[in-house]
PDB file of N, CA and C and ligand atoms in Angstrom:
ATOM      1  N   UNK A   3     -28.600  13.367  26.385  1.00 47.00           N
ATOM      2  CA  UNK A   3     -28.697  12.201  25.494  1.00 47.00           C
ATOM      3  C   UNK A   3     -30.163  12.008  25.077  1.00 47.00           C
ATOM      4  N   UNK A   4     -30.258  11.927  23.763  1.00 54.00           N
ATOM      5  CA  UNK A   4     -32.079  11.625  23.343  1.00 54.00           C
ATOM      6  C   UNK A   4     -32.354   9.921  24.080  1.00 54.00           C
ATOM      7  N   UNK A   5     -33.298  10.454  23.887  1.00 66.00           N
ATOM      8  CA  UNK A   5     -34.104   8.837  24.224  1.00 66.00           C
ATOM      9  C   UNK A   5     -33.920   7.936  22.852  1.00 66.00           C
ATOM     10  N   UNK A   6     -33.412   6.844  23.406  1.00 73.00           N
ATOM     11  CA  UNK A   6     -33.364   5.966  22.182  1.00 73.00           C
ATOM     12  C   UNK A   6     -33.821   4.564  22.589  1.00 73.00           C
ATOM     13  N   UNK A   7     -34.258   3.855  21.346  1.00 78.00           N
ATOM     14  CA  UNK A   7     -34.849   2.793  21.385  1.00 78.00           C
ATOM     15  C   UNK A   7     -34.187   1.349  22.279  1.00 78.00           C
ATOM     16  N   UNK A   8     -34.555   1.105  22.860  1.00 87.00           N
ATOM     17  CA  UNK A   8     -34.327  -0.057  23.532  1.00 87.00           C
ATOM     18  C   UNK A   8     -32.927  -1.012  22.429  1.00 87.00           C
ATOM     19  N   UNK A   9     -32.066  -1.722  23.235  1.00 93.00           N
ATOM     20  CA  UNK A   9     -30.677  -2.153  22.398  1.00 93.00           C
ATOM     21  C   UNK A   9     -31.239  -3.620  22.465  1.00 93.00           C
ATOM     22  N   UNK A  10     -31.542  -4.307  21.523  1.00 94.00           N
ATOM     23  CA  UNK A  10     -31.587  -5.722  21.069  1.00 94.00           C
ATOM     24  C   UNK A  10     -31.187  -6.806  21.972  1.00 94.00           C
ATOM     25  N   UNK A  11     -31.510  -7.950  21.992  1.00 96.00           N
ATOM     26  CA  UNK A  11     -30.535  -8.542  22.577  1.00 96.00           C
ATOM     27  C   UNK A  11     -29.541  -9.108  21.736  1.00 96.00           C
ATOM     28  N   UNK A  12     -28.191  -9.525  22.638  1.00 97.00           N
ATOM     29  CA  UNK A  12     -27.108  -9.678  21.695  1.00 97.00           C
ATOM     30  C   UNK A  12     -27.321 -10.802  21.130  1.00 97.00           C
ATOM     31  N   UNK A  13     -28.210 -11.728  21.591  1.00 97.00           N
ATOM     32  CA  UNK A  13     -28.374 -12.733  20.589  1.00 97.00           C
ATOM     33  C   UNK A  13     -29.261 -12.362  19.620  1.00 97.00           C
ATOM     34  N   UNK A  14     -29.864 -11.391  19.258  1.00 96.00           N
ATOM     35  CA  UNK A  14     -30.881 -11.433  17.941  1.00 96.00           C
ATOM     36  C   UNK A  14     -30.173 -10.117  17.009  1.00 96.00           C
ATOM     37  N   UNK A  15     -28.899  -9.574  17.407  1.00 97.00           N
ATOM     38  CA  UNK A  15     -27.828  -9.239  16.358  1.00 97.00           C
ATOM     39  C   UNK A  15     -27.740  -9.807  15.224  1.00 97.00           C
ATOM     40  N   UNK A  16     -27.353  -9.301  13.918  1.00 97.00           N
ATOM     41  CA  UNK A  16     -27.100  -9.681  12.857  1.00 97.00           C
ATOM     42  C   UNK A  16     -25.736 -10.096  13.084  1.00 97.00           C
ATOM     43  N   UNK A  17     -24.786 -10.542  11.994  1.00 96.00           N
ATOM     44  CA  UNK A  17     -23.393 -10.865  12.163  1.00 96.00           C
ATOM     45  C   UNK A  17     -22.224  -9.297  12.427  1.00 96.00           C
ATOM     46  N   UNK A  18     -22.904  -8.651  11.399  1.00 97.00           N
ATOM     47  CA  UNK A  18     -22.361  -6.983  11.435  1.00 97.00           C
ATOM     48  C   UNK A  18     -22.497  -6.412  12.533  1.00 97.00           C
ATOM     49  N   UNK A  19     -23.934  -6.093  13.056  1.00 97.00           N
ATOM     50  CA  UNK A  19     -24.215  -5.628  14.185  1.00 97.00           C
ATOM     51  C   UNK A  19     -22.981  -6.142  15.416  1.00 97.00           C
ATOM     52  N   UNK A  20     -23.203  -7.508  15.396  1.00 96.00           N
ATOM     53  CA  UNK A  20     -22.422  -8.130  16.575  1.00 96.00           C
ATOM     54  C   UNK A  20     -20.945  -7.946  16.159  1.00 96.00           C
ATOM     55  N   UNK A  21     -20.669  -7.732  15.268  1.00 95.00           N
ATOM     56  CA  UNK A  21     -18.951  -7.587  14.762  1.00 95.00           C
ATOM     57  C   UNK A  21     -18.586  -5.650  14.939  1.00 95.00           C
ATOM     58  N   UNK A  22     -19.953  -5.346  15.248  1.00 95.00           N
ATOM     59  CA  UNK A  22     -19.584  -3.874  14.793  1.00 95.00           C
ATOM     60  C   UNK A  22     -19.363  -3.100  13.657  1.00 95.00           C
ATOM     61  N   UNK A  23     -20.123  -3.637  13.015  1.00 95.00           N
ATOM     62  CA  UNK A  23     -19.636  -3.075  11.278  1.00 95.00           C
ATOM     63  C   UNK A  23     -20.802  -2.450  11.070  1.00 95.00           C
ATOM     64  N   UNK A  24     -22.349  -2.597  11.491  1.00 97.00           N
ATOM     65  CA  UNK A  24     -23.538  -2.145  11.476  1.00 97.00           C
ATOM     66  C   UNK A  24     -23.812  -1.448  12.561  1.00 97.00           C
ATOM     67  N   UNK A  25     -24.990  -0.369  12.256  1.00 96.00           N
ATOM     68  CA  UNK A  25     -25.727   0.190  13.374  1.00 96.00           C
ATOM     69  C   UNK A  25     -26.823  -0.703  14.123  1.00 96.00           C
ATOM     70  N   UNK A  26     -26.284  -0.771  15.259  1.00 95.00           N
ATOM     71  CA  UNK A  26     -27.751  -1.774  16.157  1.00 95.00           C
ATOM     72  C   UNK A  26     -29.267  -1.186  16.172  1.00 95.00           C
ATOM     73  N   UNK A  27     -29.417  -0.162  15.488  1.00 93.00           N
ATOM     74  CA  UNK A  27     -30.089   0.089  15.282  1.00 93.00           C
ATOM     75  C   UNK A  27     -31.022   0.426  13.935  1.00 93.00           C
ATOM     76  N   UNK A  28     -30.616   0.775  13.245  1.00 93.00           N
ATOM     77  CA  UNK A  28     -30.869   1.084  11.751  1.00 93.00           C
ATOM     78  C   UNK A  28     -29.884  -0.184  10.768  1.00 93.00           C
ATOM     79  N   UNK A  29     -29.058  -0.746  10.843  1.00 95.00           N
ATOM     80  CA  UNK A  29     -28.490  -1.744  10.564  1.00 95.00           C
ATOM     81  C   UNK A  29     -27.776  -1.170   9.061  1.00 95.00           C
ATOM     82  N   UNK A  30     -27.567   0.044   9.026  1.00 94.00           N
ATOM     83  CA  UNK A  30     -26.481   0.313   7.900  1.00 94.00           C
ATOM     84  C   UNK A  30     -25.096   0.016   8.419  1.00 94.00           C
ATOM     85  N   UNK A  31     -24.466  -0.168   7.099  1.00 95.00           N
ATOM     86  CA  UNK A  31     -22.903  -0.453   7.381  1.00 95.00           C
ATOM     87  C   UNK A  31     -22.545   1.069   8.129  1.00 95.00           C
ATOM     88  N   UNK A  32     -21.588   0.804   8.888  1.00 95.00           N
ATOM     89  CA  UNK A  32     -21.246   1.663   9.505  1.00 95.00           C
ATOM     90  C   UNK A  32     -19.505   2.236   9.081  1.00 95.00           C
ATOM     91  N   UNK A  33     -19.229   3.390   8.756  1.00 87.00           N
ATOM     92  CA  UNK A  33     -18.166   4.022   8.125  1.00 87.00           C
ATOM     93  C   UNK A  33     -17.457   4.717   8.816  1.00 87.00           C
ATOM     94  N   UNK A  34     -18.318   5.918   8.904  1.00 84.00           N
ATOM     95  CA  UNK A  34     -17.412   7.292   9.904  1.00 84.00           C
ATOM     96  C   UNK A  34     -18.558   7.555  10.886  1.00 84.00           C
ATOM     97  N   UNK A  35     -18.080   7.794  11.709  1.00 88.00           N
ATOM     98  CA  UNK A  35     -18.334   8.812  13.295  1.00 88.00           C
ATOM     99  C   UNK A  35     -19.707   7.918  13.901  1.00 88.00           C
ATOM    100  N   UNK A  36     -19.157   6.226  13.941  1.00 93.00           N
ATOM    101  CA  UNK A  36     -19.891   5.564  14.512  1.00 93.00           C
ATOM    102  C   UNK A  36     -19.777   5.875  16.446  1.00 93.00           C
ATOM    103  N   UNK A  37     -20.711   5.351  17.282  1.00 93.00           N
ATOM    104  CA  UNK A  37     -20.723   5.677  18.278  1.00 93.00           C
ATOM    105  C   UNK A  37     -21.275   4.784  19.422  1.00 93.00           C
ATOM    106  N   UNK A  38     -20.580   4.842  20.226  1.00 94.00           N
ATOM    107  CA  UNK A  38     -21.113   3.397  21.254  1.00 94.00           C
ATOM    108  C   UNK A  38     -22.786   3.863  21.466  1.00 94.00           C
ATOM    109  N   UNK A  39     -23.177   2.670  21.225  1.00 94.00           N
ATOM    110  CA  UNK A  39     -24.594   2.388  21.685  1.00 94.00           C
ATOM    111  C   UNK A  39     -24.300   1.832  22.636  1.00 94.00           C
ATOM    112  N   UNK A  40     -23.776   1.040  23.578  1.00 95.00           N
ATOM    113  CA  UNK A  40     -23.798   0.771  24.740  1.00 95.00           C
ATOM    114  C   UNK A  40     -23.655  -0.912  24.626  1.00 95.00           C
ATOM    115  N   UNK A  41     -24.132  -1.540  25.777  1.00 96.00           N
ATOM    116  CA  UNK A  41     -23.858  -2.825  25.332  1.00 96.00           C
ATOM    117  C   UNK A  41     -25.124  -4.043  25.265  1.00 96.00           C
ATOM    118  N   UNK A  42     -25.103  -4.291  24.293  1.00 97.00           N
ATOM    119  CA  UNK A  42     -26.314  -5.780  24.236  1.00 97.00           C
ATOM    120  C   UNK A  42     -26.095  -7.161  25.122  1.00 97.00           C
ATOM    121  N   UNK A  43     -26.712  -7.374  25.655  1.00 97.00           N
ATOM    122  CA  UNK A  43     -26.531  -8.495  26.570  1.00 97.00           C
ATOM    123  C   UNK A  43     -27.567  -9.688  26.161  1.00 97.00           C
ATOM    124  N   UNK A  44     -26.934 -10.757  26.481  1.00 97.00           N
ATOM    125  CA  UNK A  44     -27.570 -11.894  26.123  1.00 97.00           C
ATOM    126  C   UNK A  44     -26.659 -13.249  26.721  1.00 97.00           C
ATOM    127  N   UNK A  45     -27.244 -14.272  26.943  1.00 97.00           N
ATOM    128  CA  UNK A  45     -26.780 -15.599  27.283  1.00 97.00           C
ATOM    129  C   UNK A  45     -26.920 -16.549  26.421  1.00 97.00           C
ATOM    130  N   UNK A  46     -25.977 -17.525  25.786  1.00 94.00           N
ATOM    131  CA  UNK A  46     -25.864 -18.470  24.811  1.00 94.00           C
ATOM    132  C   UNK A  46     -25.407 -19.180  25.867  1.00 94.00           C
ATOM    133  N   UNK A  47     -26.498 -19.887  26.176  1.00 96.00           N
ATOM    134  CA  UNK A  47     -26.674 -21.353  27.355  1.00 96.00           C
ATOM    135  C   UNK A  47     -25.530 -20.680  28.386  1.00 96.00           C
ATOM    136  N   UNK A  48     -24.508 -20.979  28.574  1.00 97.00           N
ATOM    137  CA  UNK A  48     -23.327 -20.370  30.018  1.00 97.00           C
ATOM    138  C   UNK A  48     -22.437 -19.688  28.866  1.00 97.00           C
ATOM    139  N   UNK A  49     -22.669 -19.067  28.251  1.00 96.00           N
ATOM    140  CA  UNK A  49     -22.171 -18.102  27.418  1.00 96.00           C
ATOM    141  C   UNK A  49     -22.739 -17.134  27.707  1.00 96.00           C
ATOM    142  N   UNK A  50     -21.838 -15.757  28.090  1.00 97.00           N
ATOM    143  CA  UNK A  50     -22.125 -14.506  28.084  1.00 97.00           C
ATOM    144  C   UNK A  50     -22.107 -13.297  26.376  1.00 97.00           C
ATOM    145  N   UNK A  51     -23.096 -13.433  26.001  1.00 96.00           N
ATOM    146  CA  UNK A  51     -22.659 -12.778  24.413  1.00 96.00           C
ATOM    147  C   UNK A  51     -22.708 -11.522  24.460  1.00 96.00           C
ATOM    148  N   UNK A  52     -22.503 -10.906  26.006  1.00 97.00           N
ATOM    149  CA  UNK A  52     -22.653  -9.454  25.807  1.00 97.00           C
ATOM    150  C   UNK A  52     -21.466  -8.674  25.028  1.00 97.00           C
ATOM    151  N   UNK A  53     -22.069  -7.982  24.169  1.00 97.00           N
ATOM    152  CA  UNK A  53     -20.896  -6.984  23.800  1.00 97.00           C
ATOM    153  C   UNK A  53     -21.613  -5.900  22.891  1.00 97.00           C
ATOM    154  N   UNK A  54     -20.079  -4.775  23.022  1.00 96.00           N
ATOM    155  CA  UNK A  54     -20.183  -3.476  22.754  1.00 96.00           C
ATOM    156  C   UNK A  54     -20.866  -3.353  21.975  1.00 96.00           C
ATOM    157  N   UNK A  55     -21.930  -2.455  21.027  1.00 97.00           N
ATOM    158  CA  UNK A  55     -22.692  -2.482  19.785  1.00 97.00           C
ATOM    159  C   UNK A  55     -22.212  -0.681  19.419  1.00 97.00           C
ATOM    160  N   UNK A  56     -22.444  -0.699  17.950  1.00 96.00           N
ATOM    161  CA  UNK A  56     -22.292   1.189  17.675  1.00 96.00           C
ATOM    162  C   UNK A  56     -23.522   1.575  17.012  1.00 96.00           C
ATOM    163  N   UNK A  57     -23.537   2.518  16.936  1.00 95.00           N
ATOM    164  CA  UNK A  57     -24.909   3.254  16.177  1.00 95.00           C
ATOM    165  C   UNK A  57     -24.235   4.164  15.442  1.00 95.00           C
ATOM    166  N   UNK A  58     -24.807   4.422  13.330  1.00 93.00           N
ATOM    167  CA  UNK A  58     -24.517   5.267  12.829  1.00 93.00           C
ATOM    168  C   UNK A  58     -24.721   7.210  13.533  1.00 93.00           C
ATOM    169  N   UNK A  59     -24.034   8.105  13.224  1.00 89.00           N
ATOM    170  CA  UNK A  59     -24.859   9.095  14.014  1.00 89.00           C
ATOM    171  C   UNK A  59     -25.889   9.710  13.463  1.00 89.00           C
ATOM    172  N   UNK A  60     -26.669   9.019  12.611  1.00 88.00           N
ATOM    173  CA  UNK A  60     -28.006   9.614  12.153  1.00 88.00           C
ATOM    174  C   UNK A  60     -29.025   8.687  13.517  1.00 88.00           C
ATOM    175  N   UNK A  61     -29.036   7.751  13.965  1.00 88.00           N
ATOM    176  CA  UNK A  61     -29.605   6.874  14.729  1.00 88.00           C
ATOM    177  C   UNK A  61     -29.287   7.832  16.309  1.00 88.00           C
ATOM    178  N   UNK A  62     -28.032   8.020  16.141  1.00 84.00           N
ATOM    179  CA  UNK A  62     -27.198   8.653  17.737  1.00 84.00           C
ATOM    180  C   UNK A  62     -28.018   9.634  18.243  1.00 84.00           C
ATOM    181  N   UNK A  63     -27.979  10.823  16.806  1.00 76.00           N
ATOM    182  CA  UNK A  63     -28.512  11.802  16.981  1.00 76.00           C
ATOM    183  C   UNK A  63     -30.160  12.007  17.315  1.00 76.00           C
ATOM    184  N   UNK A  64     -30.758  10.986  16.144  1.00 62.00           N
ATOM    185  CA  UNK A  64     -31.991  11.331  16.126  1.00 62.00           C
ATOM    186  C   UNK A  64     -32.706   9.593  15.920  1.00 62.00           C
ATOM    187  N   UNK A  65     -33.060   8.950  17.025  1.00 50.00           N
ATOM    188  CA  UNK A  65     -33.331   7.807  16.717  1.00 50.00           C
ATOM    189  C   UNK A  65     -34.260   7.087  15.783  1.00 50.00           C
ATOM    190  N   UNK A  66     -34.153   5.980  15.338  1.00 52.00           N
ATOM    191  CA  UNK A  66     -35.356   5.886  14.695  1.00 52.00           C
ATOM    192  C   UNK A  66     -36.274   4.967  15.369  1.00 52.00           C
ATOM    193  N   UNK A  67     -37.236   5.042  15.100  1.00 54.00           N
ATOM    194  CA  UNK A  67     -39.292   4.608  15.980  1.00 54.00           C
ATOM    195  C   UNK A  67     -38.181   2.712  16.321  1.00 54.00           C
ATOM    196  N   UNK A  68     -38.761   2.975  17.706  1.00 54.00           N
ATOM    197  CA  UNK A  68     -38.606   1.497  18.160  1.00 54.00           C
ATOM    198  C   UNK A  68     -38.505   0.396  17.344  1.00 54.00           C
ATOM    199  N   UNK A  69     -37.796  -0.297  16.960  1.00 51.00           N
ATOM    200  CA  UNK A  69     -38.462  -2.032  16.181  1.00 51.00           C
ATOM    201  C   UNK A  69     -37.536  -1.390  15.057  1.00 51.00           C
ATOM    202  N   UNK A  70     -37.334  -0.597  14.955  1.00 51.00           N
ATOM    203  CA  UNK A  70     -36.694  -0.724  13.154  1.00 51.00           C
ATOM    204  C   UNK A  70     -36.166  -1.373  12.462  1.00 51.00           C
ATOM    205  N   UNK A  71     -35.166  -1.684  13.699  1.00 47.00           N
ATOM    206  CA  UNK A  71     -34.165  -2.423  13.380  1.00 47.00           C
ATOM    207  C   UNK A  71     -34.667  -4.030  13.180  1.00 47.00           C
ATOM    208  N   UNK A  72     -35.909  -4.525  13.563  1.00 44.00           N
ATOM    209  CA  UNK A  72     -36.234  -5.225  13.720  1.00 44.00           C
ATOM    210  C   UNK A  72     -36.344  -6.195  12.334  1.00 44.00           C
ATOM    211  N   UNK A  73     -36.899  -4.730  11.417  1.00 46.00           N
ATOM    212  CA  UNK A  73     -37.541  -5.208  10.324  1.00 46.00           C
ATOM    213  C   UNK A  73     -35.880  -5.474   9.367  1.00 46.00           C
ATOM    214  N   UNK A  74     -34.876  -5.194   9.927  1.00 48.00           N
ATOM    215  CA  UNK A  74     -33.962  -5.652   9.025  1.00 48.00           C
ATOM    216  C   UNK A  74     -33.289  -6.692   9.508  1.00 48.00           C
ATOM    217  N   UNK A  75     -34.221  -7.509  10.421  1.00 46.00           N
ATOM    218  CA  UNK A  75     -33.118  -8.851  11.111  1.00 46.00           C
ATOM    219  C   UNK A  75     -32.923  -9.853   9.586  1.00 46.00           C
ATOM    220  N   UNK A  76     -33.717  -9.944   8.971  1.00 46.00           N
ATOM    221  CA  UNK A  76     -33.685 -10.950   8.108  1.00 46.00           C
ATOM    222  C   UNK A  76     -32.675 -10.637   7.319  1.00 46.00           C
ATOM    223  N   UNK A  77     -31.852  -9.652   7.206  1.00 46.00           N
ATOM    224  CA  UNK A  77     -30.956  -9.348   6.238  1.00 46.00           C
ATOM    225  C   UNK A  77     -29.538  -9.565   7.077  1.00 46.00           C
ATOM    226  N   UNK A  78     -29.259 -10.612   6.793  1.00 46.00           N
ATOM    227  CA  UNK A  78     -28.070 -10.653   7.355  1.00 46.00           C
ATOM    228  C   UNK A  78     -26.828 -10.392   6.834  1.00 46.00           C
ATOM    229  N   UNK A  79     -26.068  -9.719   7.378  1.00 50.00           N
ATOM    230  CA  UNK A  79     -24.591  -9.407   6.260  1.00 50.00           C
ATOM    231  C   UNK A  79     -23.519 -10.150   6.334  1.00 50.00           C
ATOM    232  N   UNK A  80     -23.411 -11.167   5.236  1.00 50.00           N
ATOM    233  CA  UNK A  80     -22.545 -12.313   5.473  1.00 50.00           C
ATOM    234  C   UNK A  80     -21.685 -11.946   4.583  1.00 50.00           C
ATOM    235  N   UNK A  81     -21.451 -10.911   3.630  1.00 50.00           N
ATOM    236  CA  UNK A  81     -20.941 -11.359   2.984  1.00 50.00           C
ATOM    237  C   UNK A  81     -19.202 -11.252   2.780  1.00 50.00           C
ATOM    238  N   UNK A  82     -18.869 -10.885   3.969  1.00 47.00           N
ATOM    239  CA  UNK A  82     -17.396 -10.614   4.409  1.00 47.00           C
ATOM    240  C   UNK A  82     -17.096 -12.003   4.750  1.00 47.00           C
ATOM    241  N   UNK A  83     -16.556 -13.159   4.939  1.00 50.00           N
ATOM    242  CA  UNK A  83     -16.503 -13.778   6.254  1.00 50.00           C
ATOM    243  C   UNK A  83     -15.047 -13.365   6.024  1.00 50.00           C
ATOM    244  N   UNK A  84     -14.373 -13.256   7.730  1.00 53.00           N
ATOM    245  CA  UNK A  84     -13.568 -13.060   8.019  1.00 53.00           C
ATOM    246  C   UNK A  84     -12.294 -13.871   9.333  1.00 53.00           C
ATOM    247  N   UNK A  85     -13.513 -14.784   9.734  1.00 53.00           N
ATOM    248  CA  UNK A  85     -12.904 -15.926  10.189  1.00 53.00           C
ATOM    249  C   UNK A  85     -12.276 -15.455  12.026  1.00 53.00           C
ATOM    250  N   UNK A  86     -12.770 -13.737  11.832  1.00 53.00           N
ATOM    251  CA  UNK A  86     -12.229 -12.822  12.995  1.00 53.00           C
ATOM    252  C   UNK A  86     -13.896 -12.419  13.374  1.00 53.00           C
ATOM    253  N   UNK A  87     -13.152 -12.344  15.283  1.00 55.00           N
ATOM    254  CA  UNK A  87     -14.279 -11.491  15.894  1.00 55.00           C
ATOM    255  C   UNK A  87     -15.711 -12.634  16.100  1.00 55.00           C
ATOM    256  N   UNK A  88     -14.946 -13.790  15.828  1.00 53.00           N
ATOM    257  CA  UNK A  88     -16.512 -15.044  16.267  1.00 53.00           C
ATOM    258  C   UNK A  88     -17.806 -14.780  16.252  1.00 53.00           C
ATOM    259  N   UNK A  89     -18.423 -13.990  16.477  1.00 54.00           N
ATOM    260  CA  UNK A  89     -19.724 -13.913  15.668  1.00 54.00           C
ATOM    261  C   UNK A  89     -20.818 -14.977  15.990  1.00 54.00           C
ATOM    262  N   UNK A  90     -21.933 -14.825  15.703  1.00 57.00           N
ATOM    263  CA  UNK A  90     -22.943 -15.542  16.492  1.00 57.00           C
ATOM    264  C   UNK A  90     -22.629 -16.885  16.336  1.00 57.00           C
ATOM    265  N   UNK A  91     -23.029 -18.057  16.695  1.00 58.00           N
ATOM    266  CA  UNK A  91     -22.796 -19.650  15.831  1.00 58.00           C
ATOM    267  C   UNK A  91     -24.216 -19.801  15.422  1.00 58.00           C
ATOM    268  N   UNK A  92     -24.503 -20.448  14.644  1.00 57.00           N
ATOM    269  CA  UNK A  92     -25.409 -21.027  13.288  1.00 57.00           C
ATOM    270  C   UNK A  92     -26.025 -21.716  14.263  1.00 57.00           C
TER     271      UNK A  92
HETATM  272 ZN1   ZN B  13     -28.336   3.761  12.410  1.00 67.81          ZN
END
């Protein structure tokens, strides 16, 4: 397994990311031959928000430089709502 960048915490997920529709890492929509990244953990006060996250396999394979993902927190992908899969709260 390559070395890959440290997994976010699940609270600083985008809505995708945390729904699984994005890479936790590179934060593209995610299509075909997504792949467990493992799991993000985080606490929302006595809330456990850990859960599963995927990575596209361009990220899987060959990661990209620490923080990347970082620089796409501000982009959040709302624009599904789906009313499924609860998702961070506001
Ligand atoms: Zn990716």
């Amino acid at each position: 397994m390559p070395d890959r960048p440290p997994l976010p915490s699940a609270l600083d997920l985008t809505r995708a990311q945390f729904d699984g529709w994005a890479c936790v890492w590179c934060g593209m929509p995610l299509r075909k031959g997504a792949v467990s990244a493992g799991r993000a953990e985080g606490m929302l006060g006595e809330h456990d928000m850990s859960i599963e996250v995927y990575a596209c396999p361009a990220c899987a394979i060959a990661p990209r430089t620490p923080g990347a993902w970082v620089a796409l927190r501000g982009r959040r992908d709302d624009g599904s709502p789906t009313g499924e899969g609860g998702g961070l709260p506001s």
